[in-house]
């Protein structure tokens, strides 16, 4: 039962604005758990966040108002176990009651018992009612505006798309070729009996294993990175000796791909607007043996202030993050439609700023980790319309990565891809 108190505390931290992955990593660093306990905490914690709209709706069907946040979290995780996990429902209810009794007393324990038993009996009927009144967005736990937009844009495949965004993510590690090789990493995985689920060039998706505590990870031979972000950086085509700009680079994963492609020869200017993130970029580069990166605090909308022109520029822009909901599910509840419009304005300002400091003949990649066309295809169309001195350049996407190209030469890693994050990327060359 103590573990459930830990989960409740984690959920409260996320409610207060902390990123889910950071909160979970801090807990695992601070306290020791068995492997099975870690798996349970991770599943329930992320499961509650992914299904929060559904869970809160169901709670409201049983309770008019829950005044205490701790109790709301207890209901959420208990409902989640009953509905989505192969748990012993009687055991779940008993634990919920005991936790409530210890926290608030016997009367609250009885109240919790009644609510949980009521949900156990009626949730299937409640779900049938939601289908009858066409409230699929609640069943799938999406904000109504987001659900309606995805359904409007993808009337045939919207359910597959929405479900794909809530899949359980897989650990992905990229080999740092400046220090290590794929052959050496595969030998390590074989020794540790860790299965490879998918490989995209130097990125490996793994089924199990305690890799993050390994010396390989600690020494910077491997880095946590999804193949989607790797491909965005790889497609820039950076070469040794060039002057390259990474406009929005923290924590430095894509910067490290650029440095690797450049064989650690040349110059990379790596930007972020937050001082603590600049330090993070520097620490990651040092760990990976990268010496050509200069990390600078600068707003990418004002690139002309730094005085340089660049051979290549990567604009992995701030975005809504709807393509990485599997890893950061809380992002679904922190943004509204008006936030998307604000992000599009920011993205276009950064693109226009980057275009000014790109050399003639230079190339630029624009990428996002979202699926919304406003931030992707519509920005690509806008850029070519407003910058006639640029042309699209063909991307190089491995055959084992599912997705589709658009009219502007952009590529979307989409719902058909079962492992990679959903990403968008497009490449342009400056002609004059």
Tab-separated table of C-alpha atoms in Angstrom:
chain	number	residue	atom	x	y	z
A	1	UNK	CA	0.000	0.000	0.000
A	2	UNK	CA	2.955	2.318	0.573
A	3	UNK	CA	3.625	2.143	-3.161
A	4	UNK	CA	0.192	3.626	-3.864
A	5	UNK	CA	1.037	6.567	-1.630
A	6	UNK	CA	4.112	7.067	-3.816
A	7	UNK	CA	1.947	7.000	-6.948
A	8	UNK	CA	-0.487	9.509	-5.440
A	9	UNK	CA	2.425	11.815	-4.611
A	10	UNK	CA	3.728	11.496	-8.193
A	11	UNK	CA	0.318	12.332	-9.646
A	12	UNK	CA	0.099	15.394	-7.394
A	13	UNK	CA	3.503	16.572	-8.627
A	14	UNK	CA	2.348	16.311	-12.240
A	15	UNK	CA	-0.843	18.219	-11.371
A	16	UNK	CA	1.407	20.969	-10.036
A	17	UNK	CA	3.289	21.191	-13.340
A	18	UNK	CA	6.207	18.759	-13.102
A	19	UNK	CA	6.945	16.611	-16.167
A	20	UNK	CA	5.888	13.007	-15.624
A	21	UNK	CA	9.206	11.485	-16.712
A	22	UNK	CA	11.167	13.771	-14.391
A	23	UNK	CA	8.883	13.037	-11.423
A	24	UNK	CA	9.158	9.277	-11.985
A	25	UNK	CA	12.934	9.326	-12.467
A	26	UNK	CA	13.372	11.357	-9.278
A	27	UNK	CA	11.309	8.827	-7.300
A	28	UNK	CA	13.312	5.864	-8.619
A	29	UNK	CA	16.564	7.701	-7.863
A	30	UNK	CA	15.444	8.574	-4.334
A	31	UNK	CA	13.917	5.241	-3.272
A	32	UNK	CA	14.738	1.611	-3.976
A	33	UNK	CA	12.101	-0.691	-5.468
A	34	UNK	CA	12.013	-4.233	-6.785
A	35	UNK	CA	11.667	-4.629	-10.572
A	36	UNK	CA	8.027	-5.694	-10.254
A	37	UNK	CA	7.271	-2.702	-8.052
A	38	UNK	CA	8.861	-0.327	-10.558
A	39	UNK	CA	6.810	-1.823	-13.371
A	40	UNK	CA	3.605	-1.488	-11.331
A	41	UNK	CA	4.304	2.136	-10.386
A	42	UNK	CA	5.129	3.025	-13.990
A	43	UNK	CA	2.037	1.352	-15.437
A	44	UNK	CA	-0.428	2.837	-12.958
A	45	UNK	CA	1.185	6.301	-12.939
A	46	UNK	CA	1.216	6.699	-16.712
A	47	UNK	CA	-2.071	4.839	-17.107
A	48	UNK	CA	-3.866	7.308	-14.854
A	49	UNK	CA	-2.425	10.294	-16.736
A	50	UNK	CA	-3.313	8.829	-20.150
A	51	UNK	CA	-6.893	8.130	-19.073
A	52	UNK	CA	-7.511	11.122	-16.805
A	53	UNK	CA	-10.514	12.513	-18.708
A	54	UNK	CA	-12.253	9.127	-18.630
A	55	UNK	CA	-11.409	8.540	-14.971
A	56	UNK	CA	-12.570	11.988	-13.858
A	57	UNK	CA	-15.815	11.586	-15.784
A	58	UNK	CA	-16.469	8.272	-14.068
A	59	UNK	CA	-15.673	9.748	-10.657
A	60	UNK	CA	-18.208	12.515	-11.300
A	61	UNK	CA	-20.862	9.896	-12.008
A	62	UNK	CA	-20.340	8.567	-8.474
A	63	UNK	CA	-19.415	11.664	-6.472
A	64	UNK	CA	-20.713	15.210	-6.955
A	65	UNK	CA	-17.485	16.747	-5.720
A	66	UNK	CA	-14.189	15.461	-4.364
A	67	UNK	CA	-12.743	18.286	-2.271
A	68	UNK	CA	-9.416	16.670	-1.398
A	69	UNK	CA	-6.836	16.214	-4.149
A	70	UNK	CA	-5.319	13.165	-2.428
A	71	UNK	CA	-8.702	11.438	-2.490
A	72	UNK	CA	-9.210	12.318	-6.165
A	73	UNK	CA	-5.886	10.661	-6.973
A	74	UNK	CA	-6.841	7.583	-4.944
A	75	UNK	CA	-10.074	7.259	-6.918
A	76	UNK	CA	-8.218	7.713	-10.198
A	77	UNK	CA	-5.643	5.005	-9.582
A	78	UNK	CA	-8.213	2.599	-8.088
A	79	UNK	CA	-10.627	3.118	-10.996
A	80	UNK	CA	-7.716	2.628	-13.396
A	81	UNK	CA	-6.758	-0.698	-11.820
A	82	UNK	CA	-10.353	-1.947	-11.869
A	83	UNK	CA	-11.013	-0.879	-15.457
A	84	UNK	CA	-7.707	-1.285	-17.288
A	85	UNK	CA	-5.608	-3.836	-15.390
A	86	UNK	CA	-6.014	-7.513	-14.657
A	87	UNK	CA	-6.192	-6.812	-10.945
A	88	UNK	CA	-8.028	-8.491	-8.113
A	89	UNK	CA	-10.870	-5.980	-7.810
A	90	UNK	CA	-11.621	-6.974	-4.229
A	91	UNK	CA	-7.981	-6.399	-3.353
A	92	UNK	CA	-7.950	-3.025	-5.091
A	93	UNK	CA	-11.054	-1.925	-3.184
A	94	UNK	CA	-9.667	-3.182	0.126
A	95	UNK	CA	-6.396	-1.297	-0.375
A	96	UNK	CA	-8.249	1.886	-1.330
A	97	UNK	CA	-10.392	1.674	1.786
A	98	UNK	CA	-7.406	1.020	4.068
A	99	UNK	CA	-5.435	3.911	2.605
A	100	UNK	CA	-8.401	6.257	3.059
A	101	UNK	CA	-8.951	5.082	6.654
A	102	UNK	CA	-5.318	5.726	7.548
A	103	UNK	CA	-5.400	9.156	5.925
A	104	UNK	CA	-8.823	10.471	6.971
A	105	UNK	CA	-10.513	7.944	9.273
A	106	UNK	CA	-13.159	5.217	9.211
A	107	UNK	CA	-16.028	7.310	7.789
A	108	UNK	CA	-14.012	8.307	4.715
A	109	UNK	CA	-12.941	4.682	4.341
A	110	UNK	CA	-16.590	3.643	4.161
A	111	UNK	CA	-17.254	6.367	1.610
A	112	UNK	CA	-14.372	5.144	-0.571
A	113	UNK	CA	-15.636	1.575	-0.289
A	114	UNK	CA	-19.087	2.590	-1.564
A	115	UNK	CA	-17.673	4.614	-4.477
A	116	UNK	CA	-15.268	1.897	-5.643
A	117	UNK	CA	-17.873	-0.867	-5.428
A	118	UNK	CA	-20.338	1.295	-7.340
A	119	UNK	CA	-17.802	1.871	-10.125
A	120	UNK	CA	-16.911	-1.825	-10.282
A	121	UNK	CA	-20.584	-2.716	-10.835
A	122	UNK	CA	-21.512	-0.024	-13.333
A	123	UNK	CA	-18.556	1.097	-15.462
A	124	UNK	CA	-19.498	-1.093	-18.433
A	125	UNK	CA	-23.009	0.342	-18.442
A	126	UNK	CA	-21.601	3.874	-18.188
A	127	UNK	CA	-19.353	3.195	-21.193
A	128	UNK	CA	-22.288	1.923	-23.242
A	129	UNK	CA	-24.137	5.148	-22.459
A	130	UNK	CA	-21.161	7.209	-23.636
A	131	UNK	CA	-21.206	5.365	-26.967
A	132	UNK	CA	-24.968	5.943	-27.319
A	133	UNK	CA	-24.622	9.696	-26.804
A	134	UNK	CA	-21.567	9.844	-29.118
A	135	UNK	CA	-19.013	10.877	-26.527
A	136	UNK	CA	-16.136	8.757	-27.772
A	137	UNK	CA	-13.679	11.448	-26.716
A	138	UNK	CA	-14.403	10.639	-23.055
A	139	UNK	CA	-13.919	6.907	-23.591
A	140	UNK	CA	-10.566	7.567	-25.264
A	141	UNK	CA	-9.751	10.362	-22.799
A	142	UNK	CA	-9.152	13.270	-25.191
A	143	UNK	CA	-10.183	16.935	-25.033
A	144	UNK	CA	-13.243	17.387	-27.232
A	145	UNK	CA	-11.638	19.966	-29.576
A	146	UNK	CA	-8.628	17.701	-30.206
A	147	UNK	CA	-10.777	14.619	-30.779
A	148	UNK	CA	-13.026	16.492	-33.232
A	149	UNK	CA	-10.090	17.887	-35.192
A	150	UNK	CA	-8.415	14.483	-35.591
A	151	UNK	CA	-11.747	12.918	-36.588
A	152	UNK	CA	-12.453	15.673	-39.127
A	153	UNK	CA	-9.002	15.387	-40.706
A	154	UNK	CA	-8.965	11.571	-40.634
A	155	UNK	CA	-12.585	10.336	-40.790
A	156	UNK	CA	-11.539	6.769	-41.619
A	157	UNK	CA	-8.491	6.227	-39.408
A	158	UNK	CA	-9.104	8.616	-36.500
A	159	UNK	CA	-9.585	5.823	-33.952
A	160	UNK	CA	-6.313	4.144	-34.929
A	161	UNK	CA	-4.515	7.488	-34.718
A	162	UNK	CA	-5.917	8.352	-31.298
A	163	UNK	CA	-5.203	4.912	-29.885
A	164	UNK	CA	-1.657	4.954	-31.252
A	165	UNK	CA	-0.895	8.147	-29.314
A	166	UNK	CA	-1.615	6.339	-26.054
A	167	UNK	CA	0.410	3.195	-26.570
A	168	UNK	CA	3.004	2.153	-24.009
A	169	UNK	CA	6.360	3.545	-25.214
A	170	UNK	CA	9.455	1.424	-25.649
A	171	UNK	CA	12.963	2.263	-24.465
A	172	UNK	CA	15.068	3.455	-27.389
A	173	UNK	CA	18.842	3.870	-27.288
A	174	UNK	CA	21.134	5.391	-29.899
A	175	UNK	CA	24.741	4.304	-30.232
A	176	UNK	CA	27.222	7.184	-29.999
A	177	UNK	CA	29.569	6.351	-32.876
A	178	UNK	CA	32.186	8.777	-31.534
A	179	UNK	CA	32.799	6.338	-28.668
A	180	UNK	CA	31.181	3.019	-29.519
A	181	UNK	CA	29.936	0.819	-32.369
A	182	UNK	CA	26.695	-0.980	-33.163
A	183	UNK	CA	28.579	-4.299	-33.123
A	184	UNK	CA	29.861	-3.644	-29.597
A	185	UNK	CA	26.395	-2.622	-28.416
A	186	UNK	CA	24.777	-5.694	-29.906
A	187	UNK	CA	27.367	-7.872	-28.179
A	188	UNK	CA	26.517	-6.131	-24.892
A	189	UNK	CA	22.790	-6.718	-25.452
A	190	UNK	CA	23.418	-10.392	-26.181
A	191	UNK	CA	25.423	-10.791	-22.962
A	192	UNK	CA	22.670	-9.112	-20.952
A	193	UNK	CA	19.968	-11.135	-22.762
A	194	UNK	CA	18.171	-7.947	-23.842
A	195	UNK	CA	15.970	-8.377	-26.902
A	196	UNK	CA	16.014	-5.950	-29.828
A	197	UNK	CA	12.472	-5.188	-30.991
A	198	UNK	CA	13.430	-2.850	-33.830
A	199	UNK	CA	16.539	-1.174	-35.185
A	200	UNK	CA	16.554	2.048	-37.207
A	201	UNK	CA	20.142	2.671	-38.295
A	202	UNK	CA	21.944	3.271	-34.961
A	203	UNK	CA	18.798	3.479	-32.808
A	204	UNK	CA	17.636	0.343	-30.973
A	205	UNK	CA	14.205	-0.313	-29.456
A	206	UNK	CA	14.553	-2.715	-26.577
A	207	UNK	CA	12.115	-4.979	-24.777
A	208	UNK	CA	13.743	-5.121	-21.363
A	209	UNK	CA	16.928	-4.492	-19.425
A	210	UNK	CA	18.376	-2.111	-16.869
A	211	UNK	CA	20.439	-0.199	-19.416
A	212	UNK	CA	20.218	3.230	-17.781
A	213	UNK	CA	22.379	2.037	-14.884
A	214	UNK	CA	24.977	0.451	-17.188
A	215	UNK	CA	28.519	1.790	-17.633
A	216	UNK	CA	27.787	2.055	-21.373
A	217	UNK	CA	25.120	4.644	-20.643
A	218	UNK	CA	27.014	6.393	-17.847
A	219	UNK	CA	30.088	6.780	-20.090
A	220	UNK	CA	28.122	8.282	-22.983
A	221	UNK	CA	28.535	5.348	-25.347
A	222	UNK	CA	24.769	5.201	-25.766
A	223	UNK	CA	22.070	7.833	-25.324
A	224	UNK	CA	18.310	7.695	-24.845
A	225	UNK	CA	16.864	8.917	-28.137
A	226	UNK	CA	13.970	8.064	-30.406
A	227	UNK	CA	14.709	7.301	-34.048
A	228	UNK	CA	12.281	10.050	-35.077
A	229	UNK	CA	14.376	12.838	-33.543
A	230	UNK	CA	17.535	11.099	-34.751
A	231	UNK	CA	16.236	11.122	-38.346
A	232	UNK	CA	15.315	14.800	-38.149
A	233	UNK	CA	18.916	15.642	-37.236
A	234	UNK	CA	20.470	13.045	-39.572
A	235	UNK	CA	18.567	14.455	-42.543
A	236	UNK	CA	20.252	17.826	-42.140
A	237	UNK	CA	23.274	16.173	-43.765
A	238	UNK	CA	25.856	17.975	-41.637
A	239	UNK	CA	29.461	17.410	-42.763
A	240	UNK	CA	32.844	17.686	-41.072
A	241	UNK	CA	34.220	21.234	-41.033
A	242	UNK	CA	30.884	22.994	-41.522
A	243	UNK	CA	29.314	25.697	-39.369
A	244	UNK	CA	25.958	24.352	-38.138
A	245	UNK	CA	23.160	25.834	-36.044
A	246	UNK	CA	20.745	23.922	-33.798
A	247	UNK	CA	18.152	26.554	-32.910
A	248	UNK	CA	16.160	24.903	-30.089
A	249	UNK	CA	18.506	22.222	-28.891
A	250	UNK	CA	18.095	21.218	-25.231
A	251	UNK	CA	18.760	18.649	-23.895
A	252	UNK	CA	21.158	18.108	-26.806
A	253	UNK	CA	20.188	14.768	-28.343
A	254	UNK	CA	19.876	16.136	-31.858
A	255	UNK	CA	22.976	18.297	-31.384
A	256	UNK	CA	24.920	15.117	-30.589
A	257	UNK	CA	23.667	13.508	-33.822
A	258	UNK	CA	24.947	16.531	-35.762
A	259	UNK	CA	28.339	16.328	-34.033
A	260	UNK	CA	28.566	12.614	-34.796
A	261	UNK	CA	27.737	13.222	-38.476
A	262	UNK	CA	30.440	15.911	-38.534
A	263	UNK	CA	32.940	13.473	-36.959
A	264	UNK	CA	33.394	16.063	-34.206
A	265	UNK	CA	35.022	18.473	-36.682
A	266	UNK	CA	33.686	21.972	-37.397
A	267	UNK	CA	31.420	24.215	-35.317
A	268	UNK	CA	27.941	23.761	-33.881
A	269	UNK	CA	26.088	26.625	-32.235
A	270	UNK	CA	23.503	25.087	-29.931
A	271	UNK	CA	20.812	27.427	-28.599
A	272	UNK	CA	18.204	27.517	-25.882
A	273	UNK	CA	16.411	30.296	-24.010
A	274	UNK	CA	16.904	28.783	-20.528
A	275	UNK	CA	20.199	28.971	-18.633
A	276	UNK	CA	19.733	25.610	-16.883
A	277	UNK	CA	19.152	23.924	-20.255
A	278	UNK	CA	22.382	25.377	-21.636
A	279	UNK	CA	24.181	23.633	-18.777
A	280	UNK	CA	22.369	20.397	-19.657
A	281	UNK	CA	23.552	20.609	-23.282
A	282	UNK	CA	27.127	21.180	-22.110
A	283	UNK	CA	26.998	18.231	-19.688
A	284	UNK	CA	25.595	15.866	-22.329
A	285	UNK	CA	28.203	16.908	-24.898
A	286	UNK	CA	31.021	16.387	-22.393
A	287	UNK	CA	29.672	12.957	-21.484
A	288	UNK	CA	29.549	11.948	-25.153
A	289	UNK	CA	33.027	13.230	-25.988
A	290	UNK	CA	31.800	16.102	-28.180
A	291	UNK	CA	34.068	19.159	-28.341
A	292	UNK	CA	32.719	21.235	-31.263
A	293	UNK	CA	29.530	22.526	-29.620
A	294	UNK	CA	29.129	26.043	-28.264
A	295	UNK	CA	25.949	26.204	-26.170
A	296	UNK	CA	24.494	29.713	-26.030
A	297	UNK	CA	21.465	31.261	-24.383
A	298	UNK	CA	19.597	33.006	-27.205
A	299	UNK	CA	16.031	33.355	-28.442
A	300	UNK	CA	15.933	31.721	-31.892
A	301	UNK	CA	13.634	34.489	-33.144
A	302	UNK	CA	16.639	36.851	-33.000
A	303	UNK	CA	19.357	34.859	-34.739
A	304	UNK	CA	20.807	37.856	-36.579
A	305	UNK	CA	22.103	39.122	-33.209
A	306	UNK	CA	24.783	36.419	-33.061
A	307	UNK	CA	26.437	37.670	-36.269
A	308	UNK	CA	27.197	34.381	-38.057
A	309	UNK	CA	25.958	32.714	-41.225
A	310	UNK	CA	25.535	28.932	-41.282
A	311	UNK	CA	26.010	26.088	-43.733
A	312	UNK	CA	23.122	24.146	-42.197
A	313	UNK	CA	20.384	24.884	-39.673
A	314	UNK	CA	18.179	22.533	-37.699
A	315	UNK	CA	14.888	24.033	-36.522
A	316	UNK	CA	13.340	21.452	-34.227
A	317	UNK	CA	10.728	23.929	-33.119
A	318	UNK	CA	8.799	24.268	-29.864
A	319	UNK	CA	5.472	22.550	-30.584
A	320	UNK	CA	2.354	21.097	-29.010
A	321	UNK	CA	4.026	17.703	-28.531
A	322	UNK	CA	1.015	15.648	-29.610
A	323	UNK	CA	3.309	13.152	-31.334
A	324	UNK	CA	5.022	12.131	-28.087
A	325	UNK	CA	1.970	11.705	-25.852
A	326	UNK	CA	2.998	8.112	-25.185
A	327	UNK	CA	6.048	9.461	-23.322
A	328	UNK	CA	4.602	12.738	-22.031
A	329	UNK	CA	0.850	12.088	-21.670
A	330	UNK	CA	0.246	15.130	-19.477
A	331	UNK	CA	0.827	17.294	-22.570
A	332	UNK	CA	-2.686	16.426	-23.658
A	333	UNK	CA	-4.211	18.484	-20.860
A	334	UNK	CA	-1.930	21.525	-20.788
A	335	UNK	CA	-2.709	23.024	-24.198
A	336	UNK	CA	-5.816	24.466	-25.848
A	337	UNK	CA	-6.625	25.575	-29.386
A	338	UNK	CA	-5.462	29.123	-28.723
A	339	UNK	CA	-2.081	27.743	-27.580
A	340	UNK	CA	-1.668	26.069	-30.983
A	341	UNK	CA	-2.166	29.400	-32.745
A	342	UNK	CA	0.466	30.968	-30.479
A	343	UNK	CA	2.881	28.119	-31.234
A	344	UNK	CA	2.385	28.499	-34.996
A	345	UNK	CA	3.262	32.186	-34.720
A	346	UNK	CA	6.412	31.308	-32.758
A	347	UNK	CA	7.394	28.557	-35.220
A	348	UNK	CA	7.074	30.908	-38.180
A	349	UNK	CA	9.094	33.614	-36.450
A	350	UNK	CA	11.895	31.129	-35.784
A	351	UNK	CA	11.800	29.844	-39.379
A	352	UNK	CA	11.969	33.372	-40.795
A	353	UNK	CA	14.847	34.190	-38.445
A	354	UNK	CA	16.731	31.028	-39.447
A	355	UNK	CA	16.239	31.726	-43.151
A	356	UNK	CA	18.051	35.055	-42.723
A	357	UNK	CA	21.238	33.485	-41.361
A	358	UNK	CA	21.466	30.494	-43.708
A	359	UNK	CA	24.152	30.781	-46.376
A	360	UNK	CA	23.212	30.655	-50.050
A	361	UNK	CA	23.399	26.981	-50.982
A	362	UNK	CA	22.870	26.050	-47.345
A	363	UNK	CA	20.197	23.621	-46.152
A	364	UNK	CA	17.679	23.707	-43.329
A	365	UNK	CA	15.478	21.072	-41.685
A	366	UNK	CA	12.243	21.966	-39.908
A	367	UNK	CA	10.839	19.328	-37.559
A	368	UNK	CA	8.212	18.948	-34.851
A	369	UNK	CA	7.012	16.186	-32.532
A	370	UNK	CA	3.334	16.833	-33.231
A	371	UNK	CA	0.683	15.536	-35.636
A	372	UNK	CA	-1.266	18.776	-36.152
A	373	UNK	CA	-1.202	20.117	-39.748
A	374	UNK	CA	-1.248	23.712	-38.476
A	375	UNK	CA	2.253	23.164	-37.097
A	376	UNK	CA	3.455	20.898	-39.896
A	377	UNK	CA	2.115	20.968	-43.469
A	378	UNK	CA	0.607	24.439	-43.152
A	379	UNK	CA	3.932	25.824	-41.909
A	380	UNK	CA	5.765	24.107	-44.765
A	381	UNK	CA	3.375	25.669	-47.285
A	382	UNK	CA	3.685	29.074	-45.612
A	383	UNK	CA	7.479	28.947	-45.634
A	384	UNK	CA	7.781	28.185	-49.346
A	385	UNK	CA	5.177	30.819	-50.197
A	386	UNK	CA	6.967	33.511	-48.194
A	387	UNK	CA	10.514	32.422	-49.100
A	388	UNK	CA	10.590	31.890	-52.894
A	389	UNK	CA	14.415	31.708	-52.749
A	390	UNK	CA	14.111	28.277	-51.094
A	391	UNK	CA	13.233	24.881	-52.550
A	392	UNK	CA	12.344	21.532	-51.009
A	393	UNK	CA	15.023	18.856	-50.742
A	394	UNK	CA	14.294	15.129	-50.714
A	395	UNK	CA	14.488	13.478	-47.296
A	396	UNK	CA	16.126	10.101	-46.692
A	397	UNK	CA	13.831	7.904	-44.613
A	398	UNK	CA	14.712	4.224	-43.927
A	399	UNK	CA	12.341	1.694	-45.475
A	400	UNK	CA	11.401	0.256	-42.094
A	401	UNK	CA	9.933	3.564	-40.867
A	402	UNK	CA	6.208	3.926	-41.628
A	403	UNK	CA	4.811	7.266	-42.734
A	404	UNK	CA	3.853	9.424	-45.680
A	405	UNK	CA	5.157	12.303	-47.781
A	406	UNK	CA	3.174	15.454	-48.551
A	407	UNK	CA	3.027	17.959	-51.403
A	408	UNK	CA	5.798	20.093	-49.859
A	409	UNK	CA	8.310	17.268	-49.532
A	410	UNK	CA	7.656	16.790	-45.831
A	411	UNK	CA	7.463	13.392	-44.163
A	412	UNK	CA	5.104	12.425	-41.334
A	413	UNK	CA	5.896	9.430	-39.146
A	414	UNK	CA	2.293	8.408	-38.543
A	415	UNK	CA	-0.008	6.035	-36.679
A	416	UNK	CA	1.027	3.071	-38.852
A	417	UNK	CA	4.469	3.202	-37.241
A	418	UNK	CA	4.120	1.046	-34.142
A	419	UNK	CA	7.341	2.006	-32.379
A	420	UNK	CA	8.714	5.460	-33.322
A	421	UNK	CA	7.349	8.768	-32.065
A	422	UNK	CA	5.043	10.643	-34.437
A	423	UNK	CA	7.248	13.319	-36.008
A	424	UNK	CA	7.144	15.710	-38.946
A	425	UNK	CA	10.191	16.826	-40.896
A	426	UNK	CA	10.830	18.789	-44.075
A	427	UNK	CA	14.060	20.030	-45.688
A	428	UNK	CA	14.802	23.151	-47.740
A	429	UNK	CA	17.763	24.608	-49.619
A	430	UNK	CA	18.482	28.309	-50.020
A	431	UNK	CA	18.967	29.148	-53.700
A	432	UNK	CA	19.820	32.856	-53.566
